[in-house]
Amino acid sequence: MINALRGMKDTLSPENEVYEYIIKTCTRIAQNYGFTLIETPILEETALFKRSVGESSDIVGKEMYQFTDKGGNDVCLRPEGTAGVVRAFIQQKYDKAGGTKRFFYHGPMFRYERPQKGRLRQFHQFGVESFGEADVREDATIILMLKAMFEALGIKYSLEINSLGCPACMPHYRSQLVRFLDSLEGLCEDCERRKLTNPIRVLDCKNEHCKMLLADAPLIVENLCVTCKEDFSTLKAILDQFDIQYSVNPKLVRGLDYYSKTAFEFVSSEIGAQSAIAGGGRYDRLVEFLEGKATPAIGFAMGIERLMDLVKMPEKTREGYYIGALCDEALPQVYTLVNSKRHEAKVLSSYEAKSLKNHLKIADKNDVKYCVCIGEDELSCGKIWIKDLESKEEKSIAIEEF
Ligand code: HAM
């Protein structure tokens, strides 16, 4: 027997109803904020992710589903959505056109990680990317939108924010951090490597000994330039104004290299070790880095599988019809009726004649609102029997009336 690959899974009803509900809810809210759907290919050139997510990141360094295709191209399954959206933004020449563009997307992402609860090799994200707006109020709006999504889904969260500075303050801070790191002895192998490739990633090392060594590390929030400092204060003031609880985590650096200024993560305490349910931030230099015209940008993505156990689903409402035949003679009429009624509503049926009791049982199990039956009596006088499964009211009506 052939099974799905490790870290990949099939989703079927009723799990899929939760998935669909998340997508529908987030889509509606994203549209209210002026975002429109974008779809980009699942397969992209490997170079796109090397240059955006960064060669020092675990995603590019260790986790890519990368291969050479039949034409000899170095390609990989997308590990995240931002890079593809930025590529499409530049390819459509939106960078040259100027103005703002706001997109949302959802779909599968692939990372060759060690599978565990909340961590899959094929998982799904819902994400948004906003281009052309440098105003920090856009950062706040993006966080407000995410808050609205989690509230609509009935999900509790805590929010951590940080500022990663800009080209004016980050390099200076980085040299200060490297000097501090050089003075330490006993950092883990990963940190020694990151010290050379992307030293700020050392700050979120999970190794307990490294954490202890880094207790007194210089922090970026204490070394921001005037503009970054002001923007970070404005962001916090807006979050306060809208009653959004947050904590500043000066060691929140995110696992992707493209961020600058605002970085944030929404975390749930109810799903175990893989607790990040959404993450994002500003990436003002990425468009230019991928050879587009410099364009400020910010976005986030949430991990749909991590949300699925947390969602409070609305109460199920009964919907549509179940139409059944009580005798073989009624089967042709039922078949015709079912297929004409499907133009306007959800209609379920059976190709076999059954007893009224059996039809009612199936109708009930499938959460339809009405059970309709046709038997010998109904056939002879051109009627149908119909029961409202909510109000329990039942009656016979002329077929034309139905
Ligand atoms: P990320 O933090 O790598 O950011 O992923 C976003 C979310 O995807 C995480 O918070 C988590 O919920 C989910 N996720 C990540 N890896 C897995 C996995 N292996 N299994 C299940 N869920 C997972 C990004 O991907 C950025 N592109 C977000 C962004 C958009 N930044 C700016 N714009």
Short mmCIF file of C-alpha atoms and ligand atoms in Angstrom, two decimals:
data_model
loop_
_atom_site.label_atom_id
_atom_site.label_comp_id
_atom_site.label_asym_id
_atom_site.label_seq_id
_atom_site.Cartn_x
_atom_site.Cartn_y
_atom_site.Cartn_z
CA MET A 1 0.00 0.00 0.00
CA ILE A 2 1.27 3.48 -0.84
CA ASN A 3 0.75 6.09 1.88
CA ALA A 4 1.08 9.88 1.82
CA LEU A 5 4.66 11.06 2.41
CA ARG A 6 5.87 11.80 5.95
CA GLY A 7 4.77 15.25 7.09
CA MET A 8 2.08 15.47 4.39
CA LYS A 9 -1.58 14.64 4.80
CA ASP A 10 -4.97 14.30 3.20
CA THR A 11 -7.72 16.45 4.60
CA LEU A 12 -11.32 15.40 4.25
CA SER A 13 -14.65 16.46 5.65
CA PRO A 14 -15.32 17.45 8.44
CA GLU A 15 -11.74 18.84 8.86
CA ASN A 16 -12.02 20.47 5.45
CA GLU A 17 -15.08 22.42 6.55
CA VAL A 18 -12.90 24.11 9.17
CA TYR A 19 -10.25 24.80 6.53
CA GLU A 20 -12.83 26.30 4.19
CA TYR A 21 -14.30 28.40 6.99
CA ILE A 22 -10.85 29.87 7.80
CA ILE A 23 -10.23 30.76 4.14
CA LYS A 24 -13.73 32.26 3.74
CA THR A 25 -13.50 34.32 6.92
CA CYS A 26 -9.99 35.64 6.21
CA THR A 27 -10.86 36.34 2.56
CA ARG A 28 -13.88 38.43 3.57
CA ILE A 29 -11.83 40.46 6.07
CA ALA A 30 -8.87 40.91 3.68
CA GLN A 31 -11.30 42.19 1.03
CA ASN A 32 -12.77 44.64 3.54
CA TYR A 33 -9.24 46.03 3.95
CA GLY A 34 -8.82 46.43 0.17
CA PHE A 35 -6.76 43.32 -0.61
CA THR A 36 -7.35 41.27 -3.78
CA LEU A 37 -6.51 37.63 -4.54
CA ILE A 38 -3.18 36.73 -6.13
CA GLU A 39 -2.09 33.23 -7.10
CA THR A 40 1.52 32.46 -7.90
CA PRO A 41 3.06 29.14 -9.01
CA ILE A 42 4.00 26.54 -6.41
CA LEU A 43 7.23 25.85 -8.29
CA GLU A 44 9.74 28.70 -8.65
CA GLU A 45 13.41 29.13 -9.48
CA THR A 46 15.51 28.24 -6.45
CA ALA A 47 17.43 31.52 -6.83
CA LEU A 48 14.28 33.48 -5.91
CA PHE A 49 14.25 32.07 -2.37
CA LYS A 50 18.03 32.13 -1.98
CA ARG A 51 18.01 35.84 -2.71
CA SER A 52 14.93 36.76 -0.65
CA VAL A 53 14.45 34.39 2.28
CA GLY A 54 18.27 34.29 2.48
CA GLU A 55 21.02 31.68 2.30
CA SER A 56 21.66 31.93 6.06
CA SER A 57 18.05 30.98 6.94
CA ASP A 58 17.17 27.40 7.94
CA ILE A 59 14.45 27.46 5.26
CA VAL A 60 16.93 27.90 2.42
CA GLY A 61 19.90 26.24 4.10
CA LYS A 62 18.21 23.01 5.16
CA GLU A 63 14.54 22.78 4.27
CA MET A 64 13.97 23.29 0.55
CA TYR A 65 12.35 20.72 -1.74
CA GLN A 66 14.86 21.51 -4.46
CA PHE A 67 15.56 19.62 -7.68
CA THR A 68 16.69 20.00 -11.28
CA ASP A 69 13.76 19.76 -13.71
CA LYS A 70 13.88 18.01 -17.10
CA GLY A 71 15.06 21.23 -18.74
CA GLY A 72 18.02 21.45 -16.35
CA ASN A 73 16.55 24.33 -14.30
CA ASP A 74 17.28 24.57 -10.58
CA VAL A 75 13.76 24.80 -9.11
CA CYS A 76 12.03 24.26 -5.77
CA LEU A 77 8.59 23.97 -4.20
CA ARG A 78 7.82 27.31 -2.53
CA PRO A 79 8.68 27.28 1.19
CA GLU A 80 6.68 30.50 1.72
CA GLY A 81 4.53 32.94 -0.26
CA THR A 82 6.16 36.36 -0.01
CA ALA A 83 9.02 35.80 -2.48
CA GLY A 84 6.67 34.63 -5.27
CA VAL A 85 4.30 37.56 -4.73
CA VAL A 86 7.22 40.03 -4.86
CA ARG A 87 8.48 38.35 -8.06
CA ALA A 88 5.00 38.65 -9.62
CA PHE A 89 4.71 42.29 -8.47
CA ILE A 90 7.95 43.13 -10.29
CA GLN A 91 7.15 40.96 -13.33
CA GLN A 92 3.80 42.82 -13.75
CA LYS A 93 5.77 46.11 -13.57
CA TYR A 94 3.65 47.33 -10.65
CA ASP A 95 6.87 48.64 -9.08
CA LYS A 96 7.38 51.03 -12.03
CA ALA A 97 3.72 52.09 -11.98
CA GLY A 98 3.97 53.31 -8.37
CA GLY A 99 0.98 53.64 -6.01
CA THR A 100 -0.19 50.93 -3.66
CA LYS A 101 -1.10 47.30 -4.35
CA ARG A 102 -2.51 44.93 -1.79
CA PHE A 103 -2.75 41.15 -2.28
CA PHE A 104 -3.91 38.13 -0.31
CA TYR A 105 -3.18 34.48 -1.10
CA HIS A 106 -3.61 31.01 0.32
CA GLY A 107 -2.21 27.64 -0.59
CA PRO A 108 0.36 24.95 0.15
CA MET A 109 3.96 25.66 1.20
CA PHE A 110 6.73 23.06 1.54
CA ARG A 111 9.52 22.82 4.09
CA TYR A 112 11.60 19.71 4.70
CA GLU A 113 11.45 20.01 8.50
CA ARG A 114 11.27 17.27 11.13
CA PRO A 115 7.51 16.60 11.33
CA GLN A 116 5.86 16.93 14.74
CA LYS A 117 2.61 18.28 16.17
CA GLY A 118 1.91 21.56 14.36
CA ARG A 119 4.83 21.11 11.99
CA LEU A 120 4.23 19.60 8.56
CA ARG A 121 6.33 19.31 5.44
CA GLN A 122 3.38 20.39 3.31
CA PHE A 123 1.32 22.98 5.17
CA HIS A 124 -0.99 25.81 4.13
CA GLN A 125 -0.77 29.54 4.67
CA PHE A 126 -3.16 32.43 4.33
CA GLY A 127 -1.08 35.55 3.75
CA VAL A 128 -1.23 39.17 2.67
CA GLU A 129 1.35 41.48 1.10
CA SER A 130 0.95 45.25 0.86
CA PHE A 131 3.19 47.25 -1.51
CA GLY A 132 3.92 50.96 -1.84
CA GLU A 133 3.01 52.22 1.62
CA ALA A 134 5.88 53.32 3.87
CA ASP A 135 3.59 54.88 6.51
CA VAL A 136 3.78 53.00 9.82
CA ARG A 137 -0.02 53.19 10.01
CA GLU A 138 -0.01 50.47 7.34
CA ASP A 139 1.96 48.26 9.78
CA ALA A 140 -0.70 48.94 12.41
CA THR A 141 -3.52 48.28 9.91
CA ILE A 142 -2.00 44.92 8.99
CA ILE A 143 -1.89 43.94 12.66
CA LEU A 144 -5.47 45.21 13.17
CA MET A 145 -6.59 43.08 10.23
CA LEU A 146 -4.93 39.98 11.68
CA LYS A 147 -6.57 40.71 15.02
CA ALA A 148 -9.96 40.98 13.25
CA MET A 149 -9.33 37.61 11.57
CA PHE A 150 -8.46 35.84 14.82
CA GLU A 151 -11.42 37.42 16.60
CA ALA A 152 -13.80 36.32 13.83
CA LEU A 153 -12.39 32.79 14.11
CA GLY A 154 -12.70 32.83 17.92
CA ILE A 155 -8.94 32.32 18.40
CA LYS A 156 -7.09 33.64 21.46
CA TYR A 157 -3.53 34.85 20.92
CA SER A 158 -0.71 36.90 22.32
CA LEU A 159 1.20 39.33 20.13
CA GLU A 160 4.93 40.03 20.16
CA ILE A 161 6.44 42.93 18.26
CA ASN A 162 9.93 44.22 17.57
CA SER A 163 11.68 46.68 15.30
CA LEU A 164 14.61 45.37 13.27
CA GLY A 165 15.82 48.84 12.26
CA CYS A 166 16.71 50.11 8.80
CA PRO A 167 19.89 50.58 6.73
CA ALA A 168 20.64 53.69 8.82
CA CYS A 169 20.74 51.92 12.19
CA MET A 170 20.97 48.15 11.57
CA PRO A 171 24.61 47.99 10.31
CA HIS A 172 25.85 49.97 13.30
CA TYR A 173 23.89 47.71 15.68
CA ARG A 174 25.10 44.60 13.85
CA SER A 175 28.79 45.53 14.39
CA GLN A 176 28.07 46.18 18.06
CA LEU A 177 26.37 42.77 18.33
CA VAL A 178 29.21 40.99 16.51
CA ARG A 179 31.74 42.56 18.92
CA PHE A 180 29.65 41.23 21.79
CA LEU A 181 29.34 37.77 20.19
CA ASP A 182 33.11 37.66 19.57
CA SER A 183 33.64 38.17 23.29
CA LEU A 184 31.61 35.04 24.12
CA GLU A 185 32.87 31.50 24.41
CA GLY A 186 30.77 28.36 24.07
CA LEU A 187 28.09 29.40 21.55
CA CYS A 188 26.54 26.43 19.73
CA GLU A 189 27.66 25.44 16.22
CA ASP A 190 24.59 27.03 14.61
CA CYS A 191 25.26 30.34 16.35
CA GLU A 192 28.95 30.30 15.35
CA ARG A 193 27.79 29.87 11.74
CA ARG A 194 25.08 32.56 12.04
CA LYS A 195 27.57 34.96 13.60
CA LEU A 196 29.23 35.08 10.17
CA THR A 197 26.13 34.94 7.93
CA ASN A 198 23.35 36.80 9.82
CA PRO A 199 24.39 37.64 13.41
CA ILE A 200 20.97 38.87 14.59
CA ARG A 201 19.60 35.33 14.12
CA VAL A 202 21.83 34.32 17.06
CA LEU A 203 19.42 36.23 19.33
CA ASP A 204 16.61 33.70 18.92
CA CYS A 205 18.70 30.56 19.41
CA LYS A 206 16.69 28.00 21.40
CA ASN A 207 19.80 26.41 23.01
CA GLU A 208 19.63 27.03 26.80
CA HIS A 209 23.38 27.68 27.14
CA CYS A 210 23.31 30.20 24.27
CA LYS A 211 20.27 31.89 25.85
CA MET A 212 22.23 32.33 29.06
CA LEU A 213 25.28 33.72 27.23
CA LEU A 214 23.04 36.15 25.34
CA ALA A 215 21.26 37.52 28.39
CA ASP A 216 23.24 40.78 28.23
CA ALA A 217 23.43 41.09 24.43
CA PRO A 218 22.93 44.60 23.02
CA LEU A 219 19.37 45.00 21.73
CA ILE A 220 18.24 46.61 18.47
CA VAL A 221 15.30 48.45 20.11
CA GLU A 222 17.84 50.35 22.19
CA ASN A 223 19.90 51.22 19.12
CA LEU A 224 17.29 52.45 16.62
CA CYS A 225 17.79 55.63 14.57
CA VAL A 226 15.40 58.55 15.19
CA THR A 227 12.97 57.59 12.38
CA CYS A 228 12.77 53.91 13.35
CA LYS A 229 12.33 54.88 17.00
CA GLU A 230 9.51 57.31 16.16
CA ASP A 231 7.78 54.80 13.89
CA PHE A 232 8.01 52.09 16.53
CA SER A 233 6.50 54.48 19.12
CA THR A 234 3.66 55.39 16.72
CA LEU A 235 2.97 51.70 16.10
CA LYS A 236 2.75 51.03 19.84
CA ALA A 237 0.51 54.07 20.35
CA ILE A 238 -1.94 52.87 17.67
CA LEU A 239 -2.01 49.35 19.14
CA ASP A 240 -2.78 50.93 22.54
CA GLN A 241 -5.49 53.11 21.00
CA PHE A 242 -7.19 50.02 19.55
CA ASP A 243 -6.79 48.04 22.77
CA ILE A 244 -4.50 45.44 21.26
CA GLN A 245 -2.41 43.76 23.93
CA TYR A 246 1.20 43.19 22.89
CA SER A 247 4.63 42.72 24.35
CA VAL A 248 7.87 44.01 22.87
CA ASN A 249 10.23 41.08 22.37
CA PRO A 250 13.60 42.65 21.50
CA LYS A 251 14.92 39.20 20.54
CA LEU A 252 12.18 38.52 17.98
CA VAL A 253 14.16 38.38 14.72
CA ARG A 254 12.02 36.04 12.51
CA GLY A 255 13.47 33.14 10.55
CA LEU A 256 13.60 34.88 7.17
CA ASP A 257 16.29 37.40 6.21
CA TYR A 258 14.21 39.99 4.33
CA TYR A 259 12.75 41.95 7.25
CA SER A 260 13.47 45.49 8.38
CA LYS A 261 11.66 47.76 10.87
CA THR A 262 8.40 46.20 12.16
CA ALA A 263 8.44 42.44 12.86
CA PHE A 264 5.67 40.62 14.69
CA GLU A 265 4.41 37.20 15.67
CA PHE A 266 1.03 36.00 16.94
CA VAL A 267 1.39 33.10 19.33
CA SER A 268 -1.12 30.67 20.84
CA SER A 269 -0.59 29.03 24.23
CA GLU A 270 -3.03 26.23 23.36
CA ILE A 271 -1.22 24.25 20.66
CA GLY A 272 2.08 23.07 22.17
CA ALA A 273 5.64 23.80 21.12
CA GLN A 274 4.90 25.02 17.59
CA SER A 275 3.02 27.99 18.95
CA ALA A 276 3.49 30.65 16.22
CA ILE A 277 0.14 30.98 14.45
CA ALA A 278 1.09 33.95 12.27
CA GLY A 279 4.16 36.03 11.58
CA GLY A 280 5.16 38.91 9.42
CA GLY A 281 6.75 42.28 9.12
CA ARG A 282 8.08 44.99 6.87
CA TYR A 283 10.45 44.18 4.02
CA ASP A 284 11.18 47.57 2.46
CA ARG A 285 14.29 46.46 0.59
CA LEU A 286 13.18 43.17 -0.94
CA VAL A 287 11.62 44.56 -4.16
CA GLU A 288 14.87 46.40 -4.95
CA PHE A 289 16.89 43.35 -3.97
CA LEU A 290 15.01 41.30 -6.57
CA GLU A 291 15.84 43.95 -9.18
CA GLY A 292 12.59 45.90 -8.98
CA LYS A 293 12.20 49.61 -8.31
CA ALA A 294 12.57 50.29 -4.57
CA THR A 295 9.09 49.85 -3.01
CA PRO A 296 8.22 49.68 0.68
CA ALA A 297 6.22 46.58 1.62
CA ILE A 298 4.79 44.68 4.57
CA GLY A 299 2.84 41.45 5.04
CA PHE A 300 2.13 38.39 7.14
CA ALA A 301 1.20 34.74 6.80
CA MET A 302 -0.69 32.45 9.14
CA GLY A 303 -0.33 28.67 9.35
CA ILE A 304 -3.77 27.25 8.64
CA GLU A 305 -3.16 23.77 10.14
CA ARG A 306 -2.08 25.37 13.43
CA LEU A 307 -5.37 27.29 13.53
CA MET A 308 -7.64 24.36 12.77
CA ASP A 309 -7.81 23.01 16.34
CA LEU A 310 -8.41 26.51 17.71
CA VAL A 311 -11.25 27.73 15.49
CA LYS A 312 -14.69 28.12 17.06
CA MET A 313 -16.96 26.97 14.26
CA PRO A 314 -20.38 28.63 14.00
CA GLU A 315 -23.32 26.36 14.79
CA LYS A 316 -24.22 24.20 11.83
CA THR A 317 -27.36 25.29 10.03
CA ARG A 318 -29.40 22.88 7.98
CA GLU A 319 -29.32 23.63 4.28
CA GLY A 320 -30.80 22.22 1.06
CA TYR A 321 -32.83 19.13 0.21
CA TYR A 322 -32.67 15.38 0.25
CA ILE A 323 -35.03 13.80 -2.32
CA GLY A 324 -35.76 10.07 -2.23
CA ALA A 325 -37.99 7.53 -4.00
CA LEU A 326 -40.21 5.23 -1.93
CA CYS A 327 -40.69 2.77 -4.82
CA ASP A 328 -38.78 1.86 -8.01
CA GLU A 329 -41.49 3.48 -10.19
CA ALA A 330 -40.72 6.87 -8.64
CA LEU A 331 -36.95 6.71 -9.38
CA PRO A 332 -37.08 8.44 -12.83
CA GLN A 333 -39.15 11.33 -11.48
CA VAL A 334 -36.86 11.73 -8.47
CA TYR A 335 -33.81 11.77 -10.75
CA THR A 336 -35.35 14.51 -12.94
CA LEU A 337 -36.46 16.56 -9.95
CA VAL A 338 -33.06 16.33 -8.23
CA ASN A 339 -31.19 17.59 -11.27
CA SER A 340 -33.55 20.49 -12.00
CA LYS A 341 -33.60 21.61 -8.35
CA ARG A 342 -29.76 21.59 -8.24
CA HIS A 343 -29.78 24.82 -10.29
CA GLU A 344 -30.94 26.66 -7.20
CA ALA A 345 -29.97 24.65 -4.11
CA LYS A 346 -27.88 21.85 -2.62
CA VAL A 347 -29.72 18.60 -3.34
CA LEU A 348 -28.73 15.11 -2.18
CA SER A 349 -30.37 11.89 -3.26
CA SER A 350 -30.09 8.13 -3.65
CA TYR A 351 -30.38 6.04 -6.83
CA GLU A 352 -32.27 3.37 -4.87
CA ALA A 353 -35.84 3.30 -3.54
CA LYS A 354 -35.88 3.10 0.28
CA SER A 355 -38.34 3.23 3.15
CA LEU A 356 -39.40 6.64 4.46
CA LYS A 357 -37.54 5.93 7.70
CA ASN A 358 -34.28 5.27 5.84
CA HIS A 359 -34.59 8.39 3.70
CA LEU A 360 -35.26 10.51 6.79
CA LYS A 361 -32.20 9.03 8.50
CA ILE A 362 -29.90 9.90 5.57
CA ALA A 363 -31.39 13.39 5.24
CA ASP A 364 -30.85 14.05 8.94
CA LYS A 365 -27.25 12.76 8.87
CA ASN A 366 -26.43 15.07 5.97
CA ASP A 367 -27.80 18.18 7.70
CA VAL A 368 -30.26 19.11 4.97
CA LYS A 369 -33.25 21.29 5.84
CA TYR A 370 -35.92 19.41 3.88
CA CYS A 371 -36.53 15.72 3.21
CA VAL A 372 -38.70 15.15 0.10
CA CYS A 373 -40.17 11.74 -0.81
CA ILE A 374 -42.13 10.41 -3.76
CA GLY A 375 -43.99 7.09 -3.55
CA GLU A 376 -46.92 5.43 -5.26
CA ASP A 377 -49.51 7.79 -3.70
CA GLU A 378 -47.58 10.91 -4.70
CA LEU A 379 -47.01 9.58 -8.24
CA SER A 380 -50.71 8.94 -8.74
CA CYS A 381 -51.78 12.49 -7.84
CA GLY A 382 -48.77 14.56 -9.02
CA LYS A 383 -47.64 15.51 -5.51
CA ILE A 384 -44.55 15.30 -3.31
CA TRP A 385 -44.25 14.70 0.42
CA ILE A 386 -41.98 17.22 2.18
CA LYS A 387 -40.74 17.50 5.78
CA ASP A 388 -38.96 20.51 7.29
CA LEU A 389 -36.33 18.83 9.48
CA GLU A 390 -35.97 21.94 11.67
CA SER A 391 -39.63 22.73 12.43
CA LYS A 392 -40.64 19.05 11.94
CA GLU A 393 -43.62 20.28 9.90
CA GLU A 394 -44.63 17.89 7.08
CA LYS A 395 -47.09 18.17 4.20
CA SER A 396 -47.96 17.09 0.66
CA ILE A 397 -47.76 19.71 -2.07
CA ALA A 398 -48.28 19.73 -5.84
CA ILE A 399 -45.06 19.03 -7.71
CA GLU A 400 -45.35 22.36 -9.61
CA GLU A 401 -45.52 24.19 -6.29
CA PHE A 402 -42.17 22.63 -5.28
P1 HAM B 1 6.77 32.21 8.66
O1 HAM B 1 6.86 32.72 10.06
O2 HAM B 1 7.91 31.39 8.18
O3 HAM B 1 6.57 33.48 7.75
O4 HAM B 1 5.44 31.36 8.47
C1 HAM B 1 4.19 31.89 8.80
C2 HAM B 1 3.35 30.88 9.56
O5 HAM B 1 3.29 29.64 8.83
C3 HAM B 1 3.93 30.47 10.91
O6 HAM B 1 3.60 31.42 11.91
C4 HAM B 1 3.25 29.14 11.14
O7 HAM B 1 1.95 29.35 11.67
C5 HAM B 1 3.12 28.56 9.75
N1 HAM B 1 4.16 27.53 9.50
C6 HAM B 1 5.46 27.73 9.19
N2 HAM B 1 6.10 26.55 9.03
C7 HAM B 1 5.17 25.58 9.24
C8 HAM B 1 5.21 24.13 9.21
N3 HAM B 1 6.32 23.46 8.90
N4 HAM B 1 4.05 23.47 9.48
C9 HAM B 1 2.91 24.13 9.77
N5 HAM B 1 2.83 25.48 9.81
C10 HAM B 1 3.95 26.19 9.55
C11 HAM B 1 6.47 33.44 6.39
O8 HAM B 1 6.29 32.44 5.75
C12 HAM B 1 6.47 34.82 5.76
N6 HAM B 1 6.36 34.66 4.29
C13 HAM B 1 5.35 35.68 6.31
C14 HAM B 1 5.32 37.05 5.71
C15 HAM B 1 4.48 37.47 4.73
N7 HAM B 1 6.14 38.04 6.00
C16 HAM B 1 5.82 39.08 5.24
N8 HAM B 1 4.85 38.75 4.46
#
